[in-house]
DNA sequence: AAAAAAAAAGACTTCTTTATCCTAATTATA
DNA sequence: TATAATTAGGATAAAGAAGTCTTTTTTTTT
């Protein structure tokens, strides 16, 4: 459903949301290691996100990527739009060019509620809210998160 | 989520399920036109389905593809397995290699119910049942179906 | 001012999916 | 039995996604 690129991007942003601040910037290398993603590929994505002002960056020593308060007001949907495009959830599950409530494909009414829910969740929560939930409910973003939970 | 190939395959099988019988076989050309899919590509897919005994075929004049009673006992899930592989719905929505109920990614509990429901629907209904529903509830498979409804 | 560390940018490679084309095999029917 | 219609099979092409590599630019630190 989401491209690899978009999955990496979302996880990166959430990772930054959890671990970075204006004072603590994080380099591609670190992020790629933590999330187990191909480094140069991730670099491209982070650059793209930075260009769209979804994340912030500083070059040079001790530079890296981080999220500002402003960045934290964006949503996951903004990430998806930036990487995969805004029509990602529009397409019919069976590929019909025309498929809506009055002309539904055979799985339309199974798939639509889910897409709506997902879209709402992605669109209506800010990264700040989402991140808070991730922390309080101990959601997993990388193998290292998993290990942390295991060790407790 | 599903590949183009798999979407074509599913729609083709449902189309055959509705319109073909042992006596009325349908050629690739016709199916491709009705479903608006690339013809040679669809041919490959139908061949693959036939090879896996999910649909039936006869060569020569008045030959074509059709479904037997036996074929109609298969499920949509069998089609997906044949074209996209059986692990299609296994992957984490955010691409985590490890993601389950005890180590969930941030969207795990949003996505999982949907995947379960869809998998059940795909796996538990036979094509015969599914087709019956499509007809009684007037679901759309091709632009022509759409026109038929419009004209009523 | 120099050096080093990082992001930014662009060109390039590889892989997968999608799609086409051509030839062979099969089968009904005239 | 010849012909035409149709599926089957294999090789190939085109497009897009995924991923890499190299160079440039910026910025901090010494």
PDB file of N, CA and C (backbone and C1' of nucleotides) in Angstrom, chain D residues 1-14:
ATOM      1  P    DT D   1      -5.845 -37.135 -43.324  1.00  0.00           P
ATOM      2  O5'  DT D   1      -5.423 -36.392 -44.673  1.00  0.00           O
ATOM      3  C5'  DT D   1      -6.516 -36.023 -45.607  1.00  0.00           C
ATOM      4  C4'  DT D   1      -6.693 -34.526 -45.660  1.00  0.00           C
ATOM      5  C3'  DT D   1      -5.591 -33.697 -45.003  1.00  0.00           C
ATOM      6  O3'  DT D   1      -5.423 -32.518 -45.795  1.00  0.00           O
ATOM      7  C1'  DT D   1      -7.641 -33.056 -44.118  1.00  0.00           C
ATOM      8  P    DA D   2      -4.062 -31.827 -45.965  1.00  0.00           P
ATOM      9  O5'  DA D   2      -4.626 -30.332 -46.021  1.00  0.00           O
ATOM     10  C5'  DA D   2      -5.705 -30.044 -46.924  1.00  0.00           C
ATOM     11  C4'  DA D   2      -6.394 -28.767 -46.500  1.00  0.00           C
ATOM     12  C3'  DA D   2      -5.442 -27.654 -46.056  1.00  0.00           C
ATOM     13  O3'  DA D   2      -5.934 -26.437 -46.615  1.00  0.00           O
ATOM     14  C1'  DA D   2      -6.942 -28.149 -44.294  1.00  0.00           C
ATOM     15  P    DT D   3      -5.151 -25.087 -46.469  1.00  0.00           P
ATOM     16  O5'  DT D   3      -6.089 -24.289 -45.459  1.00  0.00           O
ATOM     17  C5'  DT D   3      -7.517 -24.373 -45.616  1.00  0.00           C
ATOM     18  C4'  DT D   3      -8.166 -23.674 -44.446  1.00  0.00           C
ATOM     19  C3'  DT D   3      -7.386 -22.492 -43.873  1.00  0.00           C
ATOM     20  O3'  DT D   3      -8.301 -21.455 -43.578  1.00  0.00           O
ATOM     21  C1'  DT D   3      -7.877 -23.975 -42.144  1.00  0.00           C
ATOM     22  P    DA D   4      -7.840 -19.933 -43.583  1.00  0.00           P
ATOM     23  O5'  DA D   4      -8.659 -19.414 -42.320  1.00  0.00           O
ATOM     24  C5'  DA D   4      -9.951 -19.972 -42.059  1.00  0.00           C
ATOM     25  C4'  DA D   4     -10.162 -20.030 -40.564  1.00  0.00           C
ATOM     26  C3'  DA D   4      -9.595 -18.835 -39.790  1.00  0.00           C
ATOM     27  O3'  DA D   4     -10.541 -18.468 -38.815  1.00  0.00           O
ATOM     28  C1'  DA D   4      -8.780 -20.801 -38.852  1.00  0.00           C
ATOM     29  P    DA D   5     -10.555 -17.046 -38.191  1.00  0.00           P
ATOM     30  O5'  DA D   5     -10.773 -17.397 -36.656  1.00  0.00           O
ATOM     31  C5'  DA D   5     -11.767 -18.352 -36.290  1.00  0.00           C
ATOM     32  C4'  DA D   5     -11.381 -18.975 -34.965  1.00  0.00           C
ATOM     33  C3'  DA D   5     -10.920 -17.960 -33.910  1.00  0.00           C
ATOM     34  O3'  DA D   5     -11.610 -18.226 -32.712  1.00  0.00           O
ATOM     35  C1'  DA D   5      -9.328 -19.698 -34.114  1.00  0.00           C
ATOM     36  P    DT D   6     -11.963 -17.083 -31.721  1.00  0.00           P
ATOM     37  O5'  DT D   6     -10.954 -17.380 -30.529  1.00  0.00           O
ATOM     38  C5'  DT D   6     -11.115 -18.611 -29.824  1.00  0.00           C
ATOM     39  C4'  DT D   6      -9.800 -19.204 -29.417  1.00  0.00           C
ATOM     40  C3'  DT D   6      -8.922 -18.347 -28.519  1.00  0.00           C
ATOM     41  O3'  DT D   6      -9.252 -18.529 -27.160  1.00  0.00           O
ATOM     42  C1'  DT D   6      -7.728 -19.860 -29.941  1.00  0.00           C
ATOM     43  P    DT D   7      -8.441 -17.708 -26.025  1.00  0.00           P
ATOM     44  O5'  DT D   7      -7.428 -18.832 -25.482  1.00  0.00           O
ATOM     45  C5'  DT D   7      -7.944 -20.040 -24.939  1.00  0.00           C
ATOM     46  C4'  DT D   7      -6.838 -21.073 -24.813  1.00  0.00           C
ATOM     47  C3'  DT D   7      -5.809 -20.776 -23.728  1.00  0.00           C
ATOM     48  O3'  DT D   7      -5.428 -21.999 -23.100  1.00  0.00           O
ATOM     49  C1'  DT D   7      -4.718 -20.955 -25.785  1.00  0.00           C
ATOM     50  P    DA D   8      -4.319 -21.992 -21.923  1.00  0.00           P
ATOM     51  O5'  DA D   8      -2.927 -22.149 -22.693  1.00  0.00           O
ATOM     52  C5'  DA D   8      -2.601 -23.397 -23.294  1.00  0.00           C
ATOM     53  C4'  DA D   8      -1.095 -23.499 -23.536  1.00  0.00           C
ATOM     54  C3'  DA D   8      -0.203 -23.004 -22.394  1.00  0.00           C
ATOM     55  O3'  DA D   8       0.854 -23.935 -22.240  1.00  0.00           O
ATOM     56  C1'  DA D   8       0.303 -21.797 -24.374  1.00  0.00           C
ATOM     57  P    DG D   9       1.961 -23.795 -21.097  1.00  0.00           P
ATOM     58  O5'  DG D   9       3.307 -23.350 -21.824  1.00  0.00           O
ATOM     59  C5'  DG D   9       3.531 -23.632 -23.198  1.00  0.00           C
ATOM     60  C4'  DG D   9       4.757 -22.848 -23.681  1.00  0.00           C
ATOM     61  C3'  DG D   9       5.645 -22.291 -22.564  1.00  0.00           C
ATOM     62  O3'  DG D   9       6.993 -22.506 -22.926  1.00  0.00           O
ATOM     63  C1'  DG D   9       5.001 -20.551 -23.998  1.00  0.00           C
ATOM     64  P    DG D  10       8.208 -22.311 -21.851  1.00  0.00           P
ATOM     65  O5'  DG D  10       9.237 -21.388 -22.653  1.00  0.00           O
ATOM     66  C5'  DG D  10       9.304 -21.472 -24.078  1.00  0.00           C
ATOM     67  C4'  DG D  10       9.918 -20.194 -24.643  1.00  0.00           C
ATOM     68  C3'  DG D  10      10.881 -19.495 -23.683  1.00  0.00           C
ATOM     69  O3'  DG D  10      11.993 -19.013 -24.419  1.00  0.00           O
ATOM     70  C1'  DG D  10       9.221 -17.994 -24.347  1.00  0.00           C
ATOM     71  P    DA D  11      13.314 -18.480 -23.660  1.00  0.00           P
ATOM     72  O5'  DA D  11      13.630 -17.199 -24.532  1.00  0.00           O
ATOM     73  C5'  DA D  11      13.207 -17.134 -25.909  1.00  0.00           C
ATOM     74  C4'  DA D  11      13.091 -15.682 -26.315  1.00  0.00           C
ATOM     75  C3'  DA D  11      14.087 -14.764 -25.598  1.00  0.00           C
ATOM     76  O3'  DA D  11      14.699 -13.904 -26.551  1.00  0.00           O
ATOM     77  C1'  DA D  11      11.892 -13.962 -25.275  1.00  0.00           C
ATOM     78  P    DT D  12      15.848 -12.884 -26.166  1.00  0.00           P
ATOM     79  O5'  DT D  12      15.056 -11.496 -26.157  1.00  0.00           O
ATOM     80  C5'  DT D  12      14.061 -11.261 -27.168  1.00  0.00           C
ATOM     81  C4'  DT D  12      13.254 -10.040 -26.779  1.00  0.00           C
ATOM     82  C3'  DT D  12      14.081  -8.913 -26.157  1.00  0.00           C
ATOM     83  O3'  DT D  12      13.901  -7.763 -26.952  1.00  0.00           O
ATOM     84  C1'  DT D  12      12.103  -9.285 -24.935  1.00  0.00           C
ATOM     85  P    DA D  13      14.733  -6.462 -26.740  1.00  0.00           P
ATOM     86  O5'  DA D  13      13.626  -5.416 -26.288  1.00  0.00           O
ATOM     87  C5'  DA D  13      12.401  -5.344 -27.021  1.00  0.00           C
ATOM     88  C4'  DA D  13      11.441  -4.456 -26.266  1.00  0.00           C
ATOM     89  C3'  DA D  13      12.067  -3.169 -25.741  1.00  0.00           C
ATOM     90  O3'  DA D  13      11.136  -2.144 -26.053  1.00  0.00           O
ATOM     91  C1'  DA D  13      11.023  -4.321 -23.961  1.00  0.00           C
ATOM     92  P    DA D  14      11.574  -0.642 -25.996  1.00  0.00           P
ATOM     93  O5'  DA D  14      10.712  -0.116 -24.764  1.00  0.00           O
ATOM     94  C5'  DA D  14       9.373  -0.599 -24.646  1.00  0.00           C
ATOM     95  C4'  DA D  14       8.774  -0.063 -23.380  1.00  0.00           C
ATOM     96  C3'  DA D  14       9.339   1.267 -22.906  1.00  0.00           C
ATOM     97  O3'  DA D  14       8.222   2.037 -22.512  1.00  0.00           O
ATOM     98  C1'  DA D  14       9.553  -0.347 -21.175  1.00  0.00           C
TER      99       DA D  14
END
